[in-house]
C-alpha cells in the first residue's frame, strides 16, 4: 500500500513538472519564421565574399595542402 502511494505521488510530481515546463514554453515569445529566414538569407548574401566554401582557399594559404607529392616506385 505504501509503495502505491509513493508511486502515485511521484507521478503527480512528474505531471506538475511537465505542466510547469509546458506553461513556460507556451509563454515564450516566438519569432516569425519568415522574418528569421529572410535575415539568414540576407546575412549569407552579405558575407558570401568571405565564405571559403564559396570562394575557395588560395593554395598558398591552405594549411592542409600537402607539402610534398607522394611518388611510388
mmCIF file with all atom_site columns, C-alpha atoms in Angstrom:
data_model
loop_
_atom_site.group_PDB
_atom_site.id
_atom_site.type_symbol
_atom_site.label_atom_id
_atom_site.label_alt_id
_atom_site.label_comp_id
_atom_site.label_asym_id
_atom_site.label_entity_id
_atom_site.label_seq_id
_atom_site.pdbx_PDB_ins_code
_atom_site.Cartn_x
_atom_site.Cartn_y
_atom_site.Cartn_z
_atom_site.occupancy
_atom_site.B_iso_or_equiv
_atom_site.pdbx_formal_charge
_atom_site.auth_seq_id
_atom_site.auth_comp_id
_atom_site.auth_asym_id
_atom_site.auth_atom_id
_atom_site.pdbx_PDB_model_num
ATOM 1  C CA . UNK A 1 1  ? 0.000  0.000  0.000   1.00 0.00 ? 1  UNK A CA 1
ATOM 2  C CA . UNK A 1 2  ? 2.865  2.360  0.854   1.00 0.00 ? 2  UNK A CA 1
ATOM 3  C CA . UNK A 1 3  ? 4.611  1.821  -2.496  1.00 0.00 ? 3  UNK A CA 1
ATOM 4  C CA . UNK A 1 4  ? 1.359  2.599  -4.338  1.00 0.00 ? 4  UNK A CA 1
ATOM 5  C CA . UNK A 1 5  ? 1.096  5.979  -2.586  1.00 0.00 ? 5  UNK A CA 1
ATOM 6  C CA . UNK A 1 6  ? 4.743  6.788  -3.334  1.00 0.00 ? 6  UNK A CA 1
ATOM 7  C CA . UNK A 1 7  ? 4.292  5.844  -6.984  1.00 0.00 ? 7  UNK A CA 1
ATOM 8  C CA . UNK A 1 8  ? 1.157  7.954  -7.205  1.00 0.00 ? 8  UNK A CA 1
ATOM 9  C CA . UNK A 1 9  ? 2.876  10.948 -5.584  1.00 0.00 ? 9  UNK A CA 1
ATOM 10 C CA . UNK A 1 10 ? 5.872  10.572 -7.949  1.00 0.00 ? 10 UNK A CA 1
ATOM 11 C CA . UNK A 1 11 ? 3.615  10.615 -10.996 1.00 0.00 ? 11 UNK A CA 1
ATOM 12 C CA . UNK A 1 12 ? 1.804  13.701 -9.653  1.00 0.00 ? 12 UNK A CA 1
ATOM 13 C CA . UNK A 1 13 ? 5.159  15.449 -9.147  1.00 0.00 ? 13 UNK A CA 1
ATOM 14 C CA . UNK A 1 14 ? 6.273  14.490 -12.662 1.00 0.00 ? 14 UNK A CA 1
ATOM 15 C CA . UNK A 1 15 ? 2.990  15.711 -14.117 1.00 0.00 ? 15 UNK A CA 1
ATOM 16 C CA . UNK A 1 16 ? 3.353  19.018 -12.247 1.00 0.00 ? 16 UNK A CA 1
ATOM 17 C CA . UNK A 1 17 ? 6.905  19.461 -13.581 1.00 0.00 ? 17 UNK A CA 1
ATOM 18 C CA . UNK A 1 18 ? 5.714  18.738 -17.117 1.00 0.00 ? 18 UNK A CA 1
ATOM 19 C CA . UNK A 1 19 ? 2.847  21.208 -16.721 1.00 0.00 ? 19 UNK A CA 1
ATOM 20 C CA . UNK A 1 20 ? 5.225  23.893 -15.448 1.00 0.00 ? 20 UNK A CA 1
ATOM 21 C CA . UNK A 1 21 ? 7.569  23.261 -18.402 1.00 0.00 ? 21 UNK A CA 1
ATOM 22 C CA . UNK A 1 22 ? 4.717  23.470 -20.919 1.00 0.00 ? 22 UNK A CA 1
ATOM 23 C CA . UNK A 1 23 ? 3.430  26.698 -19.363 1.00 0.00 ? 23 UNK A CA 1
ATOM 24 C CA . UNK A 1 24 ? 6.904  28.209 -19.576 1.00 0.00 ? 24 UNK A CA 1
ATOM 25 C CA . UNK A 1 25 ? 7.278  27.173 -23.245 1.00 0.00 ? 25 UNK A CA 1
ATOM 26 C CA . UNK A 1 26 ? 3.804  28.482 -24.105 1.00 0.00 ? 26 UNK A CA 1
ATOM 27 C CA . UNK A 1 27 ? 4.697  31.873 -22.622 1.00 0.00 ? 27 UNK A CA 1
ATOM 28 C CA . UNK A 1 28 ? 7.888  32.272 -24.680 1.00 0.00 ? 28 UNK A CA 1
ATOM 29 C CA . UNK A 1 29 ? 7.926  34.880 -27.417 1.00 0.00 ? 29 UNK A CA 1
ATOM 30 C CA . UNK A 1 30 ? 8.200  33.220 -30.824 1.00 0.00 ? 30 UNK A CA 1
ATOM 31 C CA . UNK A 1 31 ? 9.853  34.685 -33.885 1.00 0.00 ? 31 UNK A CA 1
ATOM 32 C CA . UNK A 1 32 ? 8.055  34.531 -37.182 1.00 0.00 ? 32 UNK A CA 1
ATOM 33 C CA . UNK A 1 33 ? 9.952  32.042 -39.319 1.00 0.00 ? 33 UNK A CA 1
ATOM 34 C CA . UNK A 1 34 ? 9.661  34.199 -42.442 1.00 0.00 ? 34 UNK A CA 1
ATOM 35 C CA . UNK A 1 35 ? 11.458 37.088 -40.730 1.00 0.00 ? 35 UNK A CA 1
ATOM 36 C CA . UNK A 1 36 ? 14.178 34.824 -39.386 1.00 0.00 ? 36 UNK A CA 1
ATOM 37 C CA . UNK A 1 37 ? 14.712 33.087 -42.734 1.00 0.00 ? 37 UNK A CA 1
ATOM 38 C CA . UNK A 1 38 ? 14.905 36.444 -44.526 1.00 0.00 ? 38 UNK A CA 1
ATOM 39 C CA . UNK A 1 39 ? 17.529 37.642 -42.043 1.00 0.00 ? 39 UNK A CA 1
ATOM 40 C CA . UNK A 1 40 ? 19.544 34.465 -42.583 1.00 0.00 ? 40 UNK A CA 1
ATOM 41 C CA . UNK A 1 41 ? 19.425 34.826 -46.368 1.00 0.00 ? 41 UNK A CA 1
ATOM 42 C CA . UNK A 1 42 ? 20.465 38.483 -46.118 1.00 0.00 ? 42 UNK A CA 1
ATOM 43 C CA . UNK A 1 43 ? 23.378 37.600 -43.802 1.00 0.00 ? 43 UNK A CA 1
ATOM 44 C CA . UNK A 1 44 ? 24.586 34.841 -46.156 1.00 0.00 ? 44 UNK A CA 1
ATOM 45 C CA . UNK A 1 45 ? 24.418 37.157 -49.168 1.00 0.00 ? 45 UNK A CA 1
ATOM 46 C CA . UNK A 1 46 ? 26.296 39.934 -47.368 1.00 0.00 ? 46 UNK A CA 1
ATOM 47 C CA . UNK A 1 47 ? 29.108 37.588 -46.259 1.00 0.00 ? 47 UNK A CA 1
ATOM 48 C CA . UNK A 1 48 ? 29.420 35.354 -49.316 1.00 0.00 ? 48 UNK A CA 1
ATOM 49 C CA . UNK A 1 49 ? 32.636 37.081 -50.454 1.00 0.00 ? 49 UNK A CA 1
ATOM 50 C CA . UNK A 1 50 ? 34.446 35.844 -47.332 1.00 0.00 ? 50 UNK A CA 1
ATOM 51 C CA . UNK A 1 51 ? 32.980 32.332 -47.281 1.00 0.00 ? 51 UNK A CA 1
ATOM 52 C CA . UNK A 1 52 ? 35.732 29.803 -48.115 1.00 0.00 ? 52 UNK A CA 1
ATOM 53 C CA . UNK A 1 53 ? 33.145 27.234 -49.206 1.00 0.00 ? 53 UNK A CA 1
ATOM 54 C CA . UNK A 1 54 ? 32.019 29.594 -51.969 1.00 0.00 ? 54 UNK A CA 1
ATOM 55 C CA . UNK A 1 55 ? 35.253 31.362 -52.874 1.00 0.00 ? 55 UNK A CA 1
ATOM 56 C CA . UNK A 1 56 ? 37.759 28.590 -52.204 1.00 0.00 ? 56 UNK A CA 1
ATOM 57 C CA . UNK A 1 57 ? 41.087 28.834 -50.426 1.00 0.00 ? 57 UNK A CA 1
ATOM 58 C CA . UNK A 1 58 ? 44.258 30.023 -52.116 1.00 0.00 ? 58 UNK A CA 1
ATOM 59 C CA . UNK A 1 59 ? 46.789 27.199 -52.382 1.00 0.00 ? 59 UNK A CA 1
ATOM 60 C CA . UNK A 1 60 ? 49.474 29.377 -50.790 1.00 0.00 ? 60 UNK A CA 1
ATOM 61 C CA . UNK A 1 61 ? 47.416 29.956 -47.621 1.00 0.00 ? 61 UNK A CA 1
ATOM 62 C CA . UNK A 1 62 ? 45.878 26.493 -47.285 1.00 0.00 ? 62 UNK A CA 1
ATOM 63 C CA . UNK A 1 63 ? 47.428 24.860 -44.188 1.00 0.00 ? 63 UNK A CA 1
ATOM 64 C CA . UNK A 1 64 ? 46.034 21.437 -45.161 1.00 0.00 ? 64 UNK A CA 1
ATOM 65 C CA . UNK A 1 65 ? 47.649 21.244 -48.578 1.00 0.00 ? 65 UNK A CA 1
ATOM 66 C CA . UNK A 1 66 ? 50.293 18.546 -48.876 1.00 0.00 ? 66 UNK A CA 1
ATOM 67 C CA . UNK A 1 67 ? 53.801 19.986 -48.946 1.00 0.00 ? 67 UNK A CA 1
ATOM 68 C CA . UNK A 1 68 ? 55.230 17.099 -50.954 1.00 0.00 ? 68 UNK A CA 1
ATOM 69 C CA . UNK A 1 69 ? 53.824 14.784 -53.508 1.00 0.00 ? 69 UNK A CA 1
ATOM 70 C CA . UNK A 1 70 ? 53.947 11.060 -52.968 1.00 0.00 ? 70 UNK A CA 1
ATOM 71 C CA . UNK A 1 71 ? 55.954 9.074  -55.503 1.00 0.00 ? 71 UNK A CA 1
ATOM 72 C CA . UNK A 1 72 ? 55.542 5.332  -55.852 1.00 0.00 ? 72 UNK A CA 1
ATOM 73 C CA . UNK A 1 73 ? 58.352 3.328  -57.373 1.00 0.00 ? 73 UNK A CA 1
#
